[in-house]
Tab-separated table of C-alpha atoms in Angstrom:
chain	number	residue	atom	x	y	z
A	1	MET	CA	-3.774	9.027	11.503
A	2	LEU	CA	-2.467	12.588	9.975
A	3	TYR	CA	0.751	12.681	11.817
A	4	LEU	CA	1.682	8.632	10.834
A	5	ALA	CA	0.337	10.077	6.805
A	6	ALA	CA	2.504	12.975	7.043
A	7	ARG	CA	5.690	11.766	8.595
A	8	PHE	CA	5.070	8.379	6.389
A	9	ARG	CA	2.359	7.881	3.734
A	10	TRP	CA	-1.115	7.576	4.377
A	11	LEU	CA	-0.634	4.099	3.669
A	12	PHE	CA	1.168	3.644	6.924
A	13	GLY	CA	-1.545	6.063	9.112
A	14	THR	CA	-4.537	4.025	7.616
A	15	ALA	CA	-2.667	0.972	8.712
A	16	ALA	CA	-1.749	1.967	11.894
A	17	VAL	CA	-5.241	3.489	12.960
A	18	ALA	CA	-6.859	0.195	12.318
A	19	ALA	CA	-4.339	-1.339	14.110
A	20	LEU	CA	-5.053	1.318	17.378
A	21	ALA	CA	-8.657	0.080	16.859
A	22	HIS	CA	-8.088	-3.413	16.705
A	23	ASP	CA	-6.355	-2.650	20.442
A	24	VAL	CA	-9.036	-0.321	21.465
A	25	VAL	CA	-11.933	-2.903	20.942
A	26	ILE	CA	-10.268	-6.042	22.282
A	27	LEU	CA	-9.341	-4.198	25.764
A	28	VAL	CA	-12.756	-2.580	26.133
A	29	GLY	CA	-14.174	-6.219	25.019
A	30	VAL	CA	-11.982	-8.194	27.912
A	31	PHE	CA	-13.034	-5.109	30.491
A	32	ALA	CA	-16.682	-5.763	29.565
A	33	TRP	CA	-16.096	-9.710	29.662
A	34	LEU	CA	-14.756	-9.655	33.126
A	35	GLY	CA	-17.442	-7.180	34.100
A	36	LYS	CA	-14.757	-4.121	35.562
A	37	PRO	CA	-15.913	-0.681	35.904
A	38	VAL	CA	-15.387	1.449	33.062
A	39	ASP	CA	-14.112	4.662	35.128
A	40	GLY	CA	-11.597	7.330	34.711
A	41	VAL	CA	-8.577	4.580	35.897
A	42	PHE	CA	-9.904	2.454	32.821
A	43	LEU	CA	-9.552	6.047	30.614
A	44	ALA	CA	-6.425	6.464	31.838
A	45	ALA	CA	-5.121	2.785	30.642
A	46	LEU	CA	-6.543	3.210	27.762
A	47	LEU	CA	-4.935	6.332	26.563
A	48	THR	CA	-1.590	4.190	27.538
A	49	VAL	CA	-2.256	1.515	25.500
A	50	ILE	CA	-2.992	3.882	22.339
A	51	GLY	CA	0.080	5.920	22.684
A	52	TYR	CA	2.180	2.535	23.233
A	53	SER	CA	0.221	0.666	20.496
A	54	VAL	CA	1.099	4.074	17.856
A	55	ASN	CA	4.580	4.046	19.090
A	56	ASP	CA	5.298	0.192	18.299
A	57	SER	CA	3.915	0.929	14.446
A	58	VAL	CA	5.709	4.096	14.476
A	59	VAL	CA	9.046	2.078	15.186
A	60	VAL	CA	8.293	-0.974	12.654
A	61	PHE	CA	6.988	1.738	9.774
A	62	ASP	CA	10.447	3.772	10.535
A	63	ARG	CA	12.677	1.225	9.670
A	64	VAL	CA	10.517	-0.069	6.835
A	65	ARG	CA	10.840	3.372	5.193
A	66	GLU	CA	14.681	3.329	5.898
A	67	LEU	CA	15.170	-0.171	4.211
A	68	ALA	CA	13.215	1.024	1.479
A	69	ARG	CA	15.166	3.564	0.731
A	70	ARG	CA	18.411	1.261	1.034
A	71	ASP	CA	16.595	-1.210	-1.796
A	72	ARG	CA	14.008	0.785	-3.899
A	73	GLY	CA	12.998	-1.497	-6.364
A	74	ALA	CA	12.563	-4.400	-3.029
A	75	PRO	CA	8.617	-5.278	-3.157
A	76	LEU	CA	6.811	-3.614	-0.171
A	77	ALA	CA	6.136	-7.708	1.516
A	78	ASP	CA	10.069	-8.448	1.618
A	79	VAL	CA	10.862	-4.596	2.796
A	80	THR	CA	8.747	-5.405	5.944
A	81	ASP	CA	8.939	-9.156	6.821
A	82	ARG	CA	12.558	-7.690	7.448
A	83	ALA	CA	12.071	-4.515	9.286
A	84	ILE	CA	10.006	-6.631	11.388
A	85	LEU	CA	12.726	-9.287	11.753
A	86	GLN	CA	14.923	-6.574	13.184
A	87	THR	CA	12.559	-4.523	15.414
A	88	LEU	CA	11.373	-7.531	17.103
A	89	PRO	CA	14.260	-7.597	19.395
A	90	ARG	CA	13.622	-4.848	20.543
A	91	THR	CA	9.682	-5.035	20.831
A	92	VAL	CA	10.264	-8.065	22.916
A	93	ASN	CA	12.646	-6.629	25.601
A	94	THR	CA	10.860	-3.777	26.093
A	95	GLY	CA	7.366	-5.458	26.685
A	96	MET	CA	8.962	-8.225	28.614
A	97	GLY	CA	10.265	-4.911	30.823
A	98	ALA	CA	6.952	-3.156	30.793
A	99	VAL	CA	5.361	-6.894	31.819
A	100	LEU	CA	7.665	-6.940	34.835
A	101	ILE	CA	6.320	-3.622	36.235
A	102	LEU	CA	3.015	-3.957	35.465
A	103	ALA	CA	2.741	-7.677	36.777
A	104	SER	CA	4.551	-6.028	40.081
A	105	LEU	CA	1.674	-3.476	40.131
A	106	ALA	CA	-1.090	-5.701	39.768
A	107	VAL	CA	0.132	-7.785	42.316
A	108	LEU	CA	1.631	-5.386	45.171
A	109	GLY	CA	-0.553	-2.065	44.083
A	110	GLY	CA	-3.863	-3.004	46.151
A	111	ASP	CA	-7.184	-2.481	44.684
A	112	SER	CA	-6.396	1.225	43.832
A	113	LEU	CA	-3.976	-0.026	40.939
A	114	THR	CA	-5.308	-3.308	40.324
A	115	ASP	CA	-7.764	-2.574	37.196
A	116	PHE	CA	-4.881	-0.179	35.552
A	117	ALA	CA	-2.313	-2.339	35.879
A	118	LEU	CA	-4.697	-5.149	34.165
A	119	ALA	CA	-5.649	-3.069	31.624
A	120	LEU	CA	-1.653	-2.215	30.165
A	121	LEU	CA	-1.041	-5.627	31.143
A	122	ILE	CA	-3.959	-7.026	27.838
A	123	GLY	CA	-3.158	-3.349	26.380
A	124	LEU	CA	0.310	-4.048	26.451
A	125	ALA	CA	-0.043	-7.833	25.049
A	126	VAL	CA	-2.424	-7.070	21.855
A	127	GLY	CA	-0.438	-3.857	20.979
A	128	THR	CA	2.674	-5.682	20.773
A	129	TYR	CA	1.586	-8.318	18.232
A	130	SER	CA	-1.184	-5.734	16.385
A	131	SER	CA	2.078	-3.370	15.169
A	132	VAL	CA	3.254	-7.173	13.463
A	133	PHE	CA	0.453	-8.935	12.656
A	134	THR	CA	-2.298	-6.559	12.139
A	135	ALA	CA	-0.818	-3.088	11.139
A	136	SER	CA	2.127	-4.623	8.514
A	137	PRO	CA	-0.123	-6.905	6.742
A	138	ILE	CA	-2.842	-4.117	6.257
A	139	ALA	CA	-0.056	-1.764	4.656
A	140	VAL	CA	0.852	-4.686	2.711
A	141	GLU	CA	-2.292	-5.491	1.231
A	142	LEU	CA	-2.883	-1.681	0.807
A	143	ASP	CA	-0.096	-1.492	-1.404
A	144	ARG	CA	-0.776	-4.342	-3.464
A	145	LEU	CA	-4.523	-3.195	-3.964
A	146	ARG	CA	-3.119	0.233	-4.873
A	147	ARG	CA	-0.259	-0.992	-7.300
A	148	ALA	CA	-3.234	-3.562	-8.694
A	149	ARG	CA	-5.304	-0.246	-9.261
A	150	ARG	CA	-2.564	1.671	-11.256
A	151	GLY	CA	-1.284	-1.789	-13.386
A	152	ALA	CA	-5.133	-2.035	-14.442
A	153	GLY	CA	-5.485	1.409	-16.292
A	154	PRO	CA	-2.832	0.760	-19.088
A	155	ARG	CA	-3.623	-2.699	-19.713
A	156	ARG	CA	-7.168	-1.999	-20.105
A	157	GLY	CA	-5.879	1.542	-22.212
A	158	ALA	CA	-3.723	-0.338	-24.281
A	159	ARG	CA	-6.051	-3.051	-25.699
A	160	LEU	CA	-8.905	-0.339	-26.793
A	161	ARG	CA	-5.704	1.018	-28.804
A	162	GLY	CA	-4.945	-1.734	-30.301
A	163	PRO	CA	-7.863	-2.183	-32.661
A	164	ASP	CA	-7.888	1.438	-33.558
A	165	ARG	CA	-4.434	1.087	-34.591
A	166	ARG	CA	-5.268	-1.442	-36.847
A	167	ARG	CA	-8.400	0.102	-38.107
A	168	LYS	CA	-6.042	3.400	-39.395
A	169	GLY	CA	-3.548	1.174	-40.504
A	170	THR	CA	-5.829	-0.577	-43.316
A	171	GLY	CA	-7.517	2.868	-43.597
A	172	THR	CA	-4.823	4.563	-44.814
A	173	GLY	CA	-3.504	1.603	-47.634
A	174	GLY	CA	-7.216	1.401	-48.937
A	175	SER	CA	-7.755	5.288	-49.638
A	176	THR	CA	-4.409	5.772	-51.182
A	177	GLY	CA	-5.256	2.804	-53.569
A	178	THR	CA	-1.717	2.710	-55.021
A	179	ALA	CA	-0.983	-0.287	-56.965
A	180	PRO	CA	1.386	-3.103	-56.111
A	181	GLY	CA	4.970	-2.344	-55.943
A	182	THR	CA	4.444	0.406	-58.367
A	183	GLY	CA	4.303	3.528	-55.658
A	184	ALA	CA	1.714	5.378	-58.096
A	185	ALA	CA	-2.054	5.709	-58.266
A	186	PRO	CA	-3.827	3.580	-60.974
A	187	GLY	CA	-5.841	6.569	-62.046
A	188	ARG	CA	-2.654	8.358	-62.790
A	189	ASP	CA	-0.985	4.814	-65.046
A	190	ALA	CA	-4.277	5.399	-66.820
A	191	ALA	CA	-3.931	9.010	-67.877
A	192	GLY	CA	-0.267	8.909	-68.577
A	193	GLY	CA	-0.690	6.122	-71.093
A	194	SER	CA	-3.762	7.988	-72.487
A	195	ARG	CA	-0.962	11.512	-73.626
A	196	GLU	CA	1.533	9.002	-75.071
A	197	ARG	CA	-0.736	7.565	-77.173
A	198	THR	CA	-2.003	10.721	-78.314
A	199	GLY	CA	1.177	12.426	-78.615
A	200	ASP	CA	2.796	9.579	-80.956
A	201	ALA	CA	-0.888	9.893	-82.861
A	202	ARG	CA	-0.119	12.985	-83.730
A	203	VAL	CA	3.717	12.783	-84.556
A	204	SER	CA	2.950	10.021	-87.038
A	205	GLY	CA	-0.037	12.453	-88.578
A	206	HIS	CA	2.784	15.044	-88.826
């Protein structure tokens, strides 16, 4: 997970580890259902499946990163769809070649290699579809949740700031006490009028 997070993003690392856990659980469950022994051969096959699954996820996510750099404004879901379509022929061809070899080992290898080849065949099938149908959808969903959390903060703040601005504007108009259309305070107008009347009275007295 640290390697994938360092090479790509934590989002892709989390998705790849989730797909990896999915592959391991299915492989262990199938062997438990078949009653096969869990020994050193099985552990070797399990580690091989883990490496194969991580490699498939890295191939898909590397193409996602390449396409995202070309088209920075595209949604991650669309970029992931294109990446899967572009890497699917490579994944199928690699898987078919490995299936032929493992099937030969399972049939001609004898008892010592049958369980090993069977575990690899199961892990190969599970790892191939998990990189497409497990890791990629998890990455898209995590990206959607991350964007939703980022978008919720500014919208909530804007709703809180709106009434404050209206209160501020109302308080400013009421505190000045200016008369409409004059731009001067009523108190000042009254004082000015009284001074003019006093001055006229003095002039008439003289």
